[in-house]
Short mmCIF file of C-alpha atoms in Angstrom, two decimals:
data_model
loop_
_atom_site.label_atom_id
_atom_site.label_comp_id
_atom_site.label_asym_id
_atom_site.label_seq_id
_atom_site.Cartn_x
_atom_site.Cartn_y
_atom_site.Cartn_z
CA MET A 1 5.78 -0.60 31.53
CA ALA A 2 5.69 -3.28 34.09
CA VAL A 3 6.31 -6.84 32.81
CA PRO A 4 3.23 -9.01 33.47
CA GLN A 5 3.45 -11.64 36.11
CA LYS A 6 3.19 -14.54 33.54
CA VAL A 7 5.92 -13.11 31.49
CA SER A 8 8.19 -12.73 34.58
CA GLN A 9 7.55 -16.28 35.51
CA ALA A 10 8.35 -17.45 31.86
CA VAL A 11 11.62 -15.58 31.86
CA SER A 12 12.82 -17.40 34.98
CA THR A 13 12.05 -21.03 33.69
CA GLY A 14 15.48 -21.42 32.09
CA SER A 15 14.27 -22.36 28.66
CA THR A 16 15.32 -20.26 25.71
CA LEU A 17 13.39 -17.18 24.76
CA SER A 18 12.42 -18.85 21.46
CA GLU A 19 11.00 -21.87 23.24
CA GLN A 20 9.04 -19.56 25.61
CA VAL A 21 7.47 -17.78 22.65
CA ALA A 22 6.71 -20.97 20.86
CA ALA A 23 4.82 -22.26 23.95
CA ARG A 24 2.58 -19.17 23.87
CA PRO A 25 0.22 -19.26 20.74
CA HIS A 26 -1.37 -16.02 21.85
CA SER A 27 1.97 -14.05 22.12
CA LEU A 28 3.17 -11.09 19.99
CA GLY A 29 6.10 -13.19 18.80
CA ILE A 30 3.87 -15.94 17.27
CA TYR A 31 1.75 -13.44 15.54
CA ALA A 32 4.67 -11.67 14.17
CA TYR A 33 6.14 -15.04 13.01
CA GLN A 34 3.05 -15.97 11.18
CA THR A 35 2.74 -12.64 9.35
CA LEU A 36 6.41 -12.64 8.23
CA ARG A 37 6.20 -16.30 7.12
CA LYS A 38 2.98 -15.62 5.09
CA HIS A 39 4.41 -12.59 3.17
CA PHE A 40 7.81 -13.93 2.70
CA LYS A 41 6.30 -16.90 0.80
CA LYS A 42 4.31 -14.57 -1.35
CA ALA A 43 7.26 -12.25 -1.97
CA THR A 44 9.45 -15.16 -3.13
CA LYS A 45 7.19 -17.70 -4.88
CA TYR A 46 6.63 -15.59 -8.07
CA LYS A 47 10.42 -15.01 -8.76
CA SER A 48 10.69 -17.58 -11.61
CA GLN A 49 7.63 -16.18 -13.31
CA VAL A 50 8.77 -12.71 -12.89
CA LEU A 51 12.08 -13.52 -14.52
CA LYS A 52 10.32 -15.11 -17.56
CA ASP A 53 8.45 -11.62 -17.93
CA THR A 54 5.29 -13.34 -19.48
CA ASP A 55 2.70 -12.34 -17.02
CA PRO A 56 2.55 -9.02 -15.43
CA GLU A 57 0.30 -10.23 -12.67
CA ALA A 58 3.26 -12.24 -11.20
CA LEU A 59 5.39 -9.17 -10.88
CA HIS A 60 2.44 -7.39 -9.29
CA GLN A 61 1.93 -10.12 -6.70
CA MET A 62 5.66 -10.32 -5.97
CA ARG A 63 5.69 -6.50 -5.37
CA VAL A 64 2.68 -6.78 -3.12
CA GLY A 65 4.25 -9.51 -1.04
CA LEU A 66 7.55 -7.60 -0.68
CA ARG A 67 5.67 -4.38 0.44
CA ARG A 68 3.65 -6.29 3.01
CA LEU A 69 6.79 -8.07 4.24
CA ARG A 70 8.38 -4.77 4.61
CA THR A 71 5.50 -3.39 6.59
CA ALA A 72 5.60 -6.52 8.81
CA VAL A 73 9.28 -6.12 9.55
CA GLU A 74 8.55 -2.43 10.52
CA ILE A 75 5.62 -2.96 12.72
CA PHE A 76 6.95 -6.11 14.52
CA GLY A 77 10.50 -4.83 14.69
CA GLY A 78 10.28 -4.52 18.50
CA ALA A 79 9.49 -8.13 19.03
CA ILE A 80 11.83 -9.95 16.53
CA GLU A 81 15.51 -10.27 16.06
CA LEU A 82 16.33 -10.50 12.37
CA PRO A 83 19.72 -11.43 10.93
CA GLU A 84 22.17 -8.71 9.98
CA GLY A 85 21.38 -7.43 6.63
CA VAL A 86 17.61 -8.04 6.80
CA GLY A 87 15.63 -4.94 7.12
CA ASP A 88 13.42 -2.36 5.78
CA ARG A 89 15.99 -0.85 3.53
CA ASN A 90 17.00 -4.10 1.80
CA ILE A 91 13.40 -5.17 1.14
CA ALA A 92 12.43 -1.70 0.03
CA LYS A 93 15.19 -1.68 -2.70
CA ILE A 94 13.84 -4.79 -4.36
CA ALA A 95 10.23 -3.57 -3.96
CA ARG A 96 11.19 -0.29 -5.69
CA ARG A 97 12.88 -2.00 -8.59
CA LEU A 98 9.86 -4.11 -9.20
CA GLY A 99 7.56 -1.08 -8.56
CA SER A 100 9.21 0.85 -11.35
CA VAL A 101 8.30 -1.89 -13.84
CA ARG A 102 4.90 -2.45 -12.46
CA ASP A 103 4.03 1.31 -12.70
CA LEU A 104 4.94 1.28 -16.27
CA ASP A 105 2.84 -1.90 -16.89
CA VAL A 106 -0.12 -0.12 -15.35
CA LEU A 107 0.43 2.91 -17.44
CA LEU A 108 0.84 0.95 -20.60
CA MET A 109 -2.36 -1.13 -20.01
CA TRP A 110 -4.42 1.91 -19.15
CA LEU A 111 -3.46 3.61 -22.43
CA GLN A 112 -4.04 0.51 -24.46
CA THR A 113 -7.38 -0.03 -22.90
CA PHE A 114 -8.47 3.58 -23.50
CA ARG A 115 -7.43 3.30 -27.16
CA GLN A 116 -9.35 0.14 -27.72
CA GLU A 117 -12.50 1.30 -25.86
CA HIS A 118 -12.87 4.75 -27.39
CA ASP A 119 -13.77 5.87 -30.90
CA LEU A 120 -10.54 7.77 -31.74
CA GLY A 121 -9.48 9.40 -34.86
CA ALA A 122 -6.43 8.30 -36.84
CA THR A 123 -4.25 11.18 -35.48
CA GLU A 124 -5.22 10.36 -31.91
CA ILE A 125 -4.41 6.67 -32.37
CA LYS A 126 -1.02 7.53 -33.84
CA ALA A 127 -0.20 9.80 -31.00
CA LEU A 128 -1.12 7.29 -28.43
CA GLN A 129 0.89 4.61 -30.10
CA THR A 130 3.85 6.89 -29.98
CA VAL A 131 3.54 7.21 -26.28
CA GLU A 132 3.07 3.59 -25.75
CA ALA A 133 6.25 2.80 -27.63
CA ASN A 134 8.20 5.25 -25.47
CA ILE A 135 6.78 3.66 -22.39
CA LEU A 136 7.60 0.17 -23.58
CA LYS A 137 11.18 1.16 -24.28
CA HIS A 138 11.57 2.63 -20.80
CA ARG A 139 9.99 -0.46 -19.35
CA GLN A 140 12.44 -2.68 -21.00
CA LYS A 141 15.31 -0.80 -19.43
CA CYS A 142 13.65 -0.87 -15.91
CA PHE A 143 12.97 -4.60 -16.13
CA ARG A 144 16.64 -5.33 -17.05
CA ARG A 145 17.54 -3.59 -13.75
CA ALA A 146 15.01 -5.44 -11.78
CA ARG A 147 16.01 -8.80 -13.22
CA LYS A 148 19.72 -8.13 -12.38
CA LEU A 149 18.77 -7.43 -8.76
CA LEU A 150 16.57 -10.65 -8.56
CA LYS A 151 19.63 -12.73 -9.82
CA SER A 152 22.13 -10.95 -7.64
CA LYS A 153 23.99 -12.37 -4.54
CA GLU A 154 22.29 -9.48 -2.72
CA TYR A 155 18.87 -10.80 -3.22
CA ASP A 156 20.00 -14.51 -2.49
CA ALA A 157 21.65 -13.33 0.67
CA LEU A 158 18.39 -11.65 1.86
CA THR A 159 16.13 -14.48 1.11
CA THR A 160 18.64 -17.07 2.61
CA ALA A 161 18.83 -15.02 5.81
CA LEU A 162 14.99 -14.85 6.04
CA LYS A 163 14.68 -18.61 5.33
CA GLY A 164 17.12 -19.31 8.21
CA TRP A 165 15.22 -16.96 10.51
CA LEU A 166 11.94 -18.79 9.78
CA LYS A 167 13.57 -22.06 10.59
CA GLN A 168 15.06 -20.78 13.77
CA PRO A 169 13.32 -17.51 14.79
CA CYS A 170 14.94 -15.24 17.16
CA TYR A 171 12.85 -12.77 19.34
CA GLN A 172 13.21 -9.87 21.72
CA LEU A 173 11.74 -10.08 25.14
CA SER A 174 8.66 -8.10 24.14
CA ALA A 175 7.62 -11.11 21.81
CA LEU A 176 6.36 -12.89 25.10
CA LEU A 177 3.61 -10.26 25.67
CA PRO A 178 0.07 -11.37 24.78
CA ILE A 179 -1.05 -9.94 21.45
CA ASP A 180 -4.31 -8.52 22.92
CA MET A 181 -2.30 -6.54 25.43
CA VAL A 182 -0.03 -4.79 22.88
CA LEU A 183 -2.44 -4.56 19.87
CA PRO A 184 -3.75 -1.12 20.97
CA ASP A 185 -0.20 0.01 21.24
CA LEU A 186 0.51 -1.12 17.72
CA LEU A 187 -2.45 0.40 16.23
CA SER A 188 -2.72 3.81 18.06
CA PRO A 189 0.15 5.47 16.07
CA LEU A 190 -1.54 4.35 12.92
CA VAL A 191 -4.70 6.05 13.74
CA GLY A 192 -2.96 9.30 14.80
CA GLU A 193 -0.94 9.24 11.53
CA VAL A 194 -4.12 9.19 9.42
CA LEU A 195 -6.19 11.62 11.30
CA GLN A 196 -3.48 14.30 11.68
CA HIS A 197 -2.41 14.37 7.95
CA PRO A 198 -2.63 17.88 6.49
CA GLY A 199 -4.00 16.30 3.30
CA TRP A 200 -7.47 16.26 4.66
CA LEU A 201 -7.41 20.07 4.53
CA VAL A 202 -6.76 20.18 0.84
CA GLY A 203 -9.67 22.00 -0.87
CA THR A 204 -11.31 23.00 2.32
CA ALA A 205 -12.40 26.58 3.28
CA GLN A 206 -10.16 26.22 6.42
CA THR A 207 -12.74 27.88 8.65
CA LEU A 208 -14.51 26.07 11.53
CA PRO A 209 -16.20 23.81 11.13
CA LEU A 210 -13.85 22.41 8.46
CA ARG A 211 -15.73 21.54 5.39
CA PRO A 212 -14.89 21.07 1.66
CA ARG A 213 -15.42 24.14 -0.53
CA LYS A 214 -18.75 23.90 -2.37
CA ARG A 215 -19.31 23.97 -6.20
CA MET A 216 -15.62 24.13 -7.18
CA SER A 217 -15.12 24.73 -10.83
CA LEU A 218 -12.87 22.56 -12.89
CA PRO A 219 -10.22 25.29 -13.19
CA LEU A 220 -10.26 25.75 -9.33
CA ILE A 221 -10.00 21.98 -8.95
CA ASN A 222 -6.95 21.87 -11.38
CA GLN A 223 -5.33 24.69 -9.51
CA CYS A 224 -5.80 22.98 -6.18
CA LEU A 225 -4.32 19.72 -7.58
CA ASN A 226 -1.37 21.58 -9.11
CA ASP A 227 -0.65 23.36 -5.87
CA GLN A 228 -1.25 20.67 -3.36
CA GLY A 229 -1.47 17.50 -5.29
CA GLY A 230 1.79 16.30 -3.66
CA MET A 231 0.04 16.50 -0.30
CA LEU A 232 -2.64 14.39 -1.50
CA HIS A 233 -0.15 11.76 -3.03
CA ASP A 234 1.57 11.64 0.30
CA LEU A 235 -1.75 11.01 2.14
CA ARG A 236 -2.36 8.21 -0.35
CA LYS A 237 1.02 6.62 0.43
CA ARG A 238 0.41 6.95 4.22
CA MET A 239 -3.04 5.44 3.74
CA LYS A 240 -1.74 2.29 1.80
CA HIS A 241 0.77 1.84 4.59
CA VAL A 242 -1.70 2.18 7.29
CA ARG A 243 -4.05 -0.21 5.39
CA TYR A 244 -1.35 -2.88 5.14
CA GLN A 245 -0.62 -2.59 8.89
CA SER A 246 -4.25 -2.62 9.85
CA GLU A 247 -4.95 -5.65 7.62
CA PHE A 248 -2.44 -7.68 9.62
CA PHE A 249 -5.02 -7.69 12.54
CA LEU A 250 -8.34 -8.29 10.66
CA GLY A 251 -8.61 -11.69 12.45
CA LEU A 252 -8.45 -9.99 15.85
CA HIS A 253 -11.32 -7.59 15.26
CA GLY A 254 -14.99 -7.50 14.32
CA LEU A 255 -16.82 -6.44 11.29
CA SER A 256 -16.87 -2.67 12.16
CA TYR A 257 -13.02 -2.75 12.10
CA ALA A 258 -13.06 -4.55 8.85
CA SER A 259 -15.42 -1.93 7.35
CA LEU A 260 -13.03 0.88 8.48
CA VAL A 261 -10.06 -0.79 6.95
CA LYS A 262 -12.11 -1.32 3.69
CA GLY A 263 -12.69 2.54 3.80
CA PHE A 264 -8.89 3.01 3.84
CA ARG A 265 -8.78 1.21 0.47
CA ASN A 266 -11.49 3.57 -0.87
CA ILE A 267 -9.55 6.60 0.04
CA GLN A 268 -6.40 5.01 -1.48
CA ASP A 269 -8.29 4.26 -4.71
CA THR A 270 -9.83 7.68 -5.00
CA LEU A 271 -6.43 9.56 -4.48
CA GLY A 272 -4.70 6.94 -6.66
CA ILE A 273 -6.88 7.89 -9.71
CA LEU A 274 -6.10 11.61 -9.18
CA GLN A 275 -2.37 10.70 -8.90
CA ASP A 276 -2.52 8.41 -11.92
CA GLU A 277 -3.93 11.14 -14.13
CA ALA A 278 -1.19 13.45 -13.06
CA VAL A 279 1.44 10.77 -14.00
CA ILE A 280 -0.16 9.97 -17.33
CA GLN A 281 -0.41 13.56 -18.30
CA ALA A 282 3.15 14.00 -17.45
CA VAL A 283 4.17 11.12 -19.74
CA LEU A 284 1.93 12.53 -22.47
CA GLN A 285 3.65 15.96 -22.16
CA GLN A 286 7.08 14.33 -22.30
CA SER A 287 6.25 12.25 -25.36
CA LEU A 288 4.11 14.67 -27.28
CA GLY A 289 4.88 18.14 -25.86
CA ASP A 290 2.82 20.77 -24.12
CA ASP A 291 0.07 20.62 -26.79
CA TRP A 292 -0.73 16.92 -26.17
CA SER A 293 -4.45 17.64 -25.41
CA THR A 294 -4.88 19.12 -28.83
CA GLN A 295 -3.44 15.94 -30.37
CA ILE A 296 -5.60 13.66 -28.22
CA PRO A 297 -8.73 15.72 -27.33
CA THR A 298 -10.79 12.74 -26.53
CA LEU A 299 -8.48 11.83 -23.74
CA ALA A 300 -8.22 15.39 -22.53
CA GLN A 301 -12.02 15.50 -22.21
CA TYR A 302 -12.12 12.13 -20.46
CA PHE A 303 -9.64 13.38 -17.85
CA ASP A 304 -11.88 16.47 -17.24
CA GLN A 305 -14.93 14.39 -16.70
CA GLU A 306 -13.15 11.77 -14.37
CA ARG A 307 -11.38 14.57 -12.37
CA ARG A 308 -14.79 16.19 -11.56
CA GLN A 309 -16.16 12.86 -10.51
CA MET A 310 -13.16 11.79 -8.31
CA TRP A 311 -13.02 15.20 -6.75
CA LYS A 312 -16.74 14.67 -5.62
CA HIS A 313 -15.62 11.30 -4.14
CA TRP A 314 -12.73 13.05 -2.40
CA GLN A 315 -14.85 15.59 -0.84
CA ALA A 316 -17.32 12.99 0.47
CA LEU A 317 -14.40 11.28 2.17
CA GLN A 318 -13.20 14.66 3.54
CA ILE A 319 -16.63 15.29 5.14
CA GLN A 320 -16.46 11.83 6.78
CA TYR A 321 -12.93 12.18 8.06
CA LEU A 322 -13.18 15.77 9.25
CA ASP A 323 -16.36 14.85 11.29
CA PRO A 324 -15.41 14.79 15.08
CA ALA A 325 -17.95 11.90 15.64
CA PHE A 326 -16.49 9.63 12.90
CA ARG A 327 -12.99 10.24 14.14
CA HIS A 328 -13.93 9.22 17.61
CA HIS A 329 -15.66 6.12 16.12
CA LEU A 330 -12.53 5.30 14.21
CA ARG A 331 -10.33 5.47 17.31
CA GLN A 332 -12.67 3.37 19.29
CA GLN A 333 -13.19 0.63 16.71
CA MET A 334 -9.48 0.37 15.82
CA LEU A 335 -8.53 -0.13 19.36
CA ALA A 336 -11.25 -2.54 20.49
CA GLN A 337 -10.25 -6.07 19.51
CA LYS A 338 -12.52 -9.02 19.81
CA SER A 339 -11.85 -12.30 21.67
CA LEU A 340 -8.91 -14.11 20.07
CA GLN A 341 -9.86 -16.78 17.45
CA LEU A 342 -7.55 -19.77 16.63
CA GLU A 343 -7.24 -21.76 13.55
CA ASP A 344 -5.35 -25.04 13.86
CA GLY A 345 -3.69 -23.61 16.98
CA LEU A 346 -2.58 -20.34 15.22
CA TYR A 347 -4.33 -16.99 14.78
CA SER A 348 -6.30 -16.41 11.61
CA VAL A 349 -4.49 -13.99 9.25
CA SER A 350 -6.52 -12.14 6.64
CA LYS A 351 -6.26 -12.93 2.95
CA GLU A 352 -4.76 -10.35 0.73
CA ASP A 353 -3.93 -12.19 -2.44
CA GLY A 354 -4.82 -10.37 -5.53
CA GLU A 355 -4.87 -6.99 -3.90
CA PRO A 356 -2.86 -3.90 -4.97
#
């Protein structure tokens, strides 16, 4: 790609690359810097609360910050020059340790809420309490591993290196490019990744035009989830990743783009409920045996009803995302940014606090 004339002139000025980027508030480098700074702050400010282990929300927010920081490092990697030892793998390790604890917290809270909100028999209550005790025991083990990592030299080295970079950022030459010029190039792979995923075909007749199977019975839904649930889980993970990346640029697009990104969250939530059910049932089976549904029939019935409902939601999403007209609309809106808006000399960046 030819270097724009303004960039060529900037390179020949004799000033450092960092100075050239800093002088261009509309550059890719400045946008990358803002995004990394925001999510680094969120990823680190909850550390002391997490170590106290008194509020599960603090751990959740730290994990969200780390995951978004990791996504930012990935998407802006071609424009920034990070210190050695700072990269996707290092951040992902910490996020995974916290994630293992967070997943157990969510599972424990879900079971406790279900037990409190439903009229259960004594046998069902006792069975659920047994499962909760096993989860709590495993959670304590996972938290010890997470706490050890947060107090390690490895974690300190990572955060120190990132703080140093934020004080004196280093860039690659592409950081000089205007953000509005490269934004379509950043978003195009995200659109393709979503639209080409085979998960959209799960539960379809696989004949043209592609449509979900009608009037699927619960046994057929269960069979479909058993056979291809992993594909749906992967689509959910991809959708979360794409959603994070897309949200970085909410301030550079209009309302139609924001609506599409909100739709990504809807897909993530729907598939997340189906996946959570599978995880909970695996835990129940591990703690209570293959006959867990006879020990807690109220919960088994609840799962059946919710699975039917979530499958209907999933099929509605399939109809939308398999529609050629909608796919064309998605491509057009994801790549059509509005005129740049500045706040105090910097781009506006969307707020994600409190989101999963």
